[in-house]
């Protein structure tokens, strides 16, 4: 699917997600078809419970659709087994979660390097250095997560997501626990990284300031795209 010289890197085709709740079927996503291009920064917005986070988790292969397809870099996720999917995720996708998901027994620096070590990858010290200095966490690297503030933990989590130079960054409410000044800085940082490394970014957000920084906004309401 080419649009001029742009390549779409992330596609969903008629994505549906249903959950069984007692005798009821809860439909969280309904026929969601979206296409995100290489290097694009997209905000996914919508009311609470509209299916935004579910969509993001599926784009990242953390959750399976009831039916429909997810295609990343021309690879259909459902064609991979669990082990292949884990490796694919680690190599291609950087996740930034609202609750950070830092490993409490590792210091900040080891948290940042964790995805690289899991993949036995060479560590590009210069690159890591540039991320931590941009994020302003150079003096926090030896600290354990428990002594860091929410804003600092979020920055460590962002550095970890960027450490593998992923082609895709998926961020779920990355500014949800930050004040507006820190929140804006974090989003600018994600955006600058995307531009510098030609990464594709999808951000789920409630924050209109965040959404305004994106190239495009995808609105979801009641599990459907209402662009």
XYZ file of C-alpha atoms in Angstrom:
227
model
C 0.000 0.000 0.000
C 1.980 2.957 -1.187
C 0.935 6.551 -0.871
C 3.395 8.311 -3.130
C 6.753 7.402 -1.664
C 5.360 6.644 1.780
C 5.156 3.100 3.059
C 2.498 2.047 5.510
C 4.232 0.163 8.288
C 1.301 -0.580 10.575
C -2.033 -1.826 9.270
C -5.107 -3.317 10.829
C -7.798 -4.921 8.702
C -11.280 -5.269 10.198
C -10.020 -5.774 13.720
C -12.580 -7.055 16.213
C -12.113 -7.749 19.895
C -14.784 -9.329 22.045
C -14.760 -10.416 25.665
C -17.171 -12.869 27.240
C -18.629 -11.452 30.434
C -20.971 -13.994 31.982
C -23.579 -14.662 29.274
C -22.848 -11.399 27.521
C -20.374 -10.639 24.791
C -18.686 -7.310 25.186
C -17.506 -5.865 21.897
C -14.496 -3.616 22.529
C -13.320 -3.061 18.945
C -15.532 -3.268 15.869
C -14.112 -3.548 12.353
C -11.189 -1.233 13.002
C -9.090 -0.693 9.871
C -6.273 1.814 10.172
C -3.027 2.433 8.335
C -0.044 4.256 9.817
C 2.856 5.320 7.643
C 6.562 5.017 8.258
C 7.774 8.007 10.309
C 4.287 9.203 11.198
C 3.368 10.344 14.720
C -0.258 9.440 15.367
C -2.383 10.214 18.434
C -5.216 7.826 19.273
C -7.916 9.667 21.198
C -11.401 8.926 22.473
C -13.458 8.706 25.633
C -12.567 6.329 28.447
C -13.466 2.747 27.629
C -13.622 3.412 23.884
C -11.036 0.718 23.097
C -7.932 2.899 22.645
C -5.605 0.889 24.878
C -6.964 -2.389 23.551
C -6.125 -1.241 20.027
C -2.626 -0.192 21.096
C -1.987 -3.531 22.811
C -3.035 -5.345 19.653
C -0.819 -3.194 17.458
C 2.034 -4.307 19.701
C 1.073 -7.972 19.683
C 0.337 -7.982 23.429
C -3.254 -8.989 22.846
C -4.905 -11.037 20.069
C -7.929 -9.896 18.104
C -11.074 -12.023 18.077
C -10.786 -11.679 14.309
C -9.187 -9.402 11.761
C -5.529 -8.887 10.864
C -2.616 -6.868 12.173
C 0.210 -6.366 9.726
C 3.521 -4.791 10.741
C 6.285 -4.358 8.184
C 4.347 -6.687 5.876
C 4.297 -9.415 8.527
C 0.963 -10.654 9.788
C 1.196 -11.079 13.555
C -1.217 -14.013 13.751
C 1.147 -16.093 11.613
C 3.760 -16.121 14.394
C 3.904 -18.396 17.399
C 4.365 -16.933 20.890
C 8.152 -17.241 20.843
C 8.502 -15.623 17.406
C 6.115 -12.853 18.417
C 8.115 -12.062 21.571
C 11.340 -11.767 19.579
C 9.600 -9.716 16.874
C 8.203 -7.326 19.483
C 11.554 -6.921 21.171
C 13.289 -6.081 17.899
C 10.683 -3.832 16.327
C 8.544 -2.207 18.977
C 9.297 0.103 21.910
C 6.513 0.212 24.495
C 5.954 3.117 26.866
C 3.352 2.210 29.483
C 1.572 4.557 31.836
C 2.649 2.518 34.861
C 6.283 2.364 33.696
C 6.717 -1.431 34.254
C 10.273 -0.935 35.515
C 12.021 -3.924 37.094
C 12.313 -3.012 40.779
C 15.498 -5.014 41.464
C 17.466 -3.317 38.664
C 18.841 0.194 38.779
C 17.760 2.765 36.212
C 20.648 2.076 33.842
C 20.094 -1.697 33.852
C 16.378 -1.129 33.257
C 17.231 0.910 30.164
C 19.564 -1.775 28.821
C 17.281 -4.699 29.648
C 15.721 -5.158 26.158
C 19.195 -5.091 24.588
C 20.513 -7.652 27.044
C 17.522 -9.935 26.548
C 18.303 -9.882 22.846
C 22.074 -10.190 23.414
C 22.552 -7.049 21.358
C 25.607 -4.857 21.198
C 25.166 -1.737 23.347
C 25.652 1.515 21.464
C 27.016 3.595 24.367
C 26.975 6.838 22.423
C 23.328 6.400 21.492
C 22.300 5.484 25.057
C 24.284 8.484 26.294
C 22.412 10.791 23.919
C 19.016 9.448 25.045
C 19.733 9.823 28.763
C 21.145 13.311 28.376
C 18.179 14.414 26.254
C 15.871 12.965 28.907
C 17.823 14.636 31.695
C 18.332 11.429 33.691
C 22.123 11.137 33.524
C 22.520 11.587 37.282
C 19.782 9.027 38.062
C 21.247 5.985 36.336
C 22.549 4.266 39.467
C 19.283 4.808 41.375
C 16.744 2.069 41.993
C 13.229 2.755 40.637
C 11.732 3.012 44.156
C 13.641 6.211 44.949
C 12.753 7.938 41.668
C 9.800 10.293 41.205
C 7.007 9.419 38.775
C 8.432 11.773 36.155
C 11.890 10.217 36.508
C 10.534 6.679 36.275
C 8.604 7.650 33.149
C 11.778 9.000 31.568
C 13.654 5.804 32.403
C 10.805 3.856 30.792
C 11.053 6.028 27.673
C 14.815 5.550 27.500
C 14.256 1.777 27.754
C 11.698 1.884 24.938
C 14.117 3.836 22.738
C 17.205 1.793 23.623
C 16.709 -0.835 20.921
C 16.144 1.803 18.190
C 12.725 0.287 17.494
C 11.030 1.115 14.222
C 7.726 1.571 16.075
C 6.996 3.255 19.415
C 3.678 2.580 21.113
C 2.864 4.804 24.088
C -0.164 4.350 26.341
C -1.001 7.621 28.116
C 2.718 8.416 28.459
C 1.968 11.714 30.205
C -0.870 10.431 32.398
C 1.165 10.641 35.608
C 3.126 13.795 34.780
C 2.349 17.467 35.317
C 1.698 19.460 32.147
C 5.228 20.873 31.825
C 6.906 17.464 32.158
C 4.218 15.933 29.993
C 4.901 18.291 27.122
C 8.645 17.702 27.387
C 8.148 13.956 27.289
C 6.012 14.164 24.173
C 8.438 16.489 22.425
C 11.157 14.030 23.257
C 9.236 11.096 21.782
C 8.525 13.178 18.709
C 12.150 14.286 18.284
C 13.339 10.724 18.634
C 10.818 9.650 16.005
C 12.044 12.274 13.578
C 15.710 11.564 14.262
C 15.481 7.788 13.899
C 12.584 7.740 11.416
C 10.406 5.927 13.914
C 6.673 5.508 13.697
C 4.776 6.496 16.824
C 1.250 5.771 18.071
C 0.269 7.516 21.309
C -2.939 6.851 23.208
C -3.788 10.047 25.068
C -6.488 12.060 26.826
C -4.360 15.178 26.649
C -5.198 17.617 23.846
C -1.697 19.154 24.044
C -0.237 15.749 23.292
C -2.674 15.116 20.467
C -1.838 18.489 18.921
C 1.817 17.527 18.568
C 0.888 14.521 16.416
C 0.849 14.511 12.598
C -2.588 12.930 12.632
C -5.311 12.063 15.104
C -7.311 8.829 15.045
C -10.539 9.100 17.069
C -12.123 6.020 18.532
C -15.619 5.957 19.932
C -17.463 2.842 21.096
C -14.793 0.642 19.532
C -14.997 2.230 16.098
C -12.779 4.664 14.246
C -14.453 8.034 13.670
C -11.654 9.957 11.953
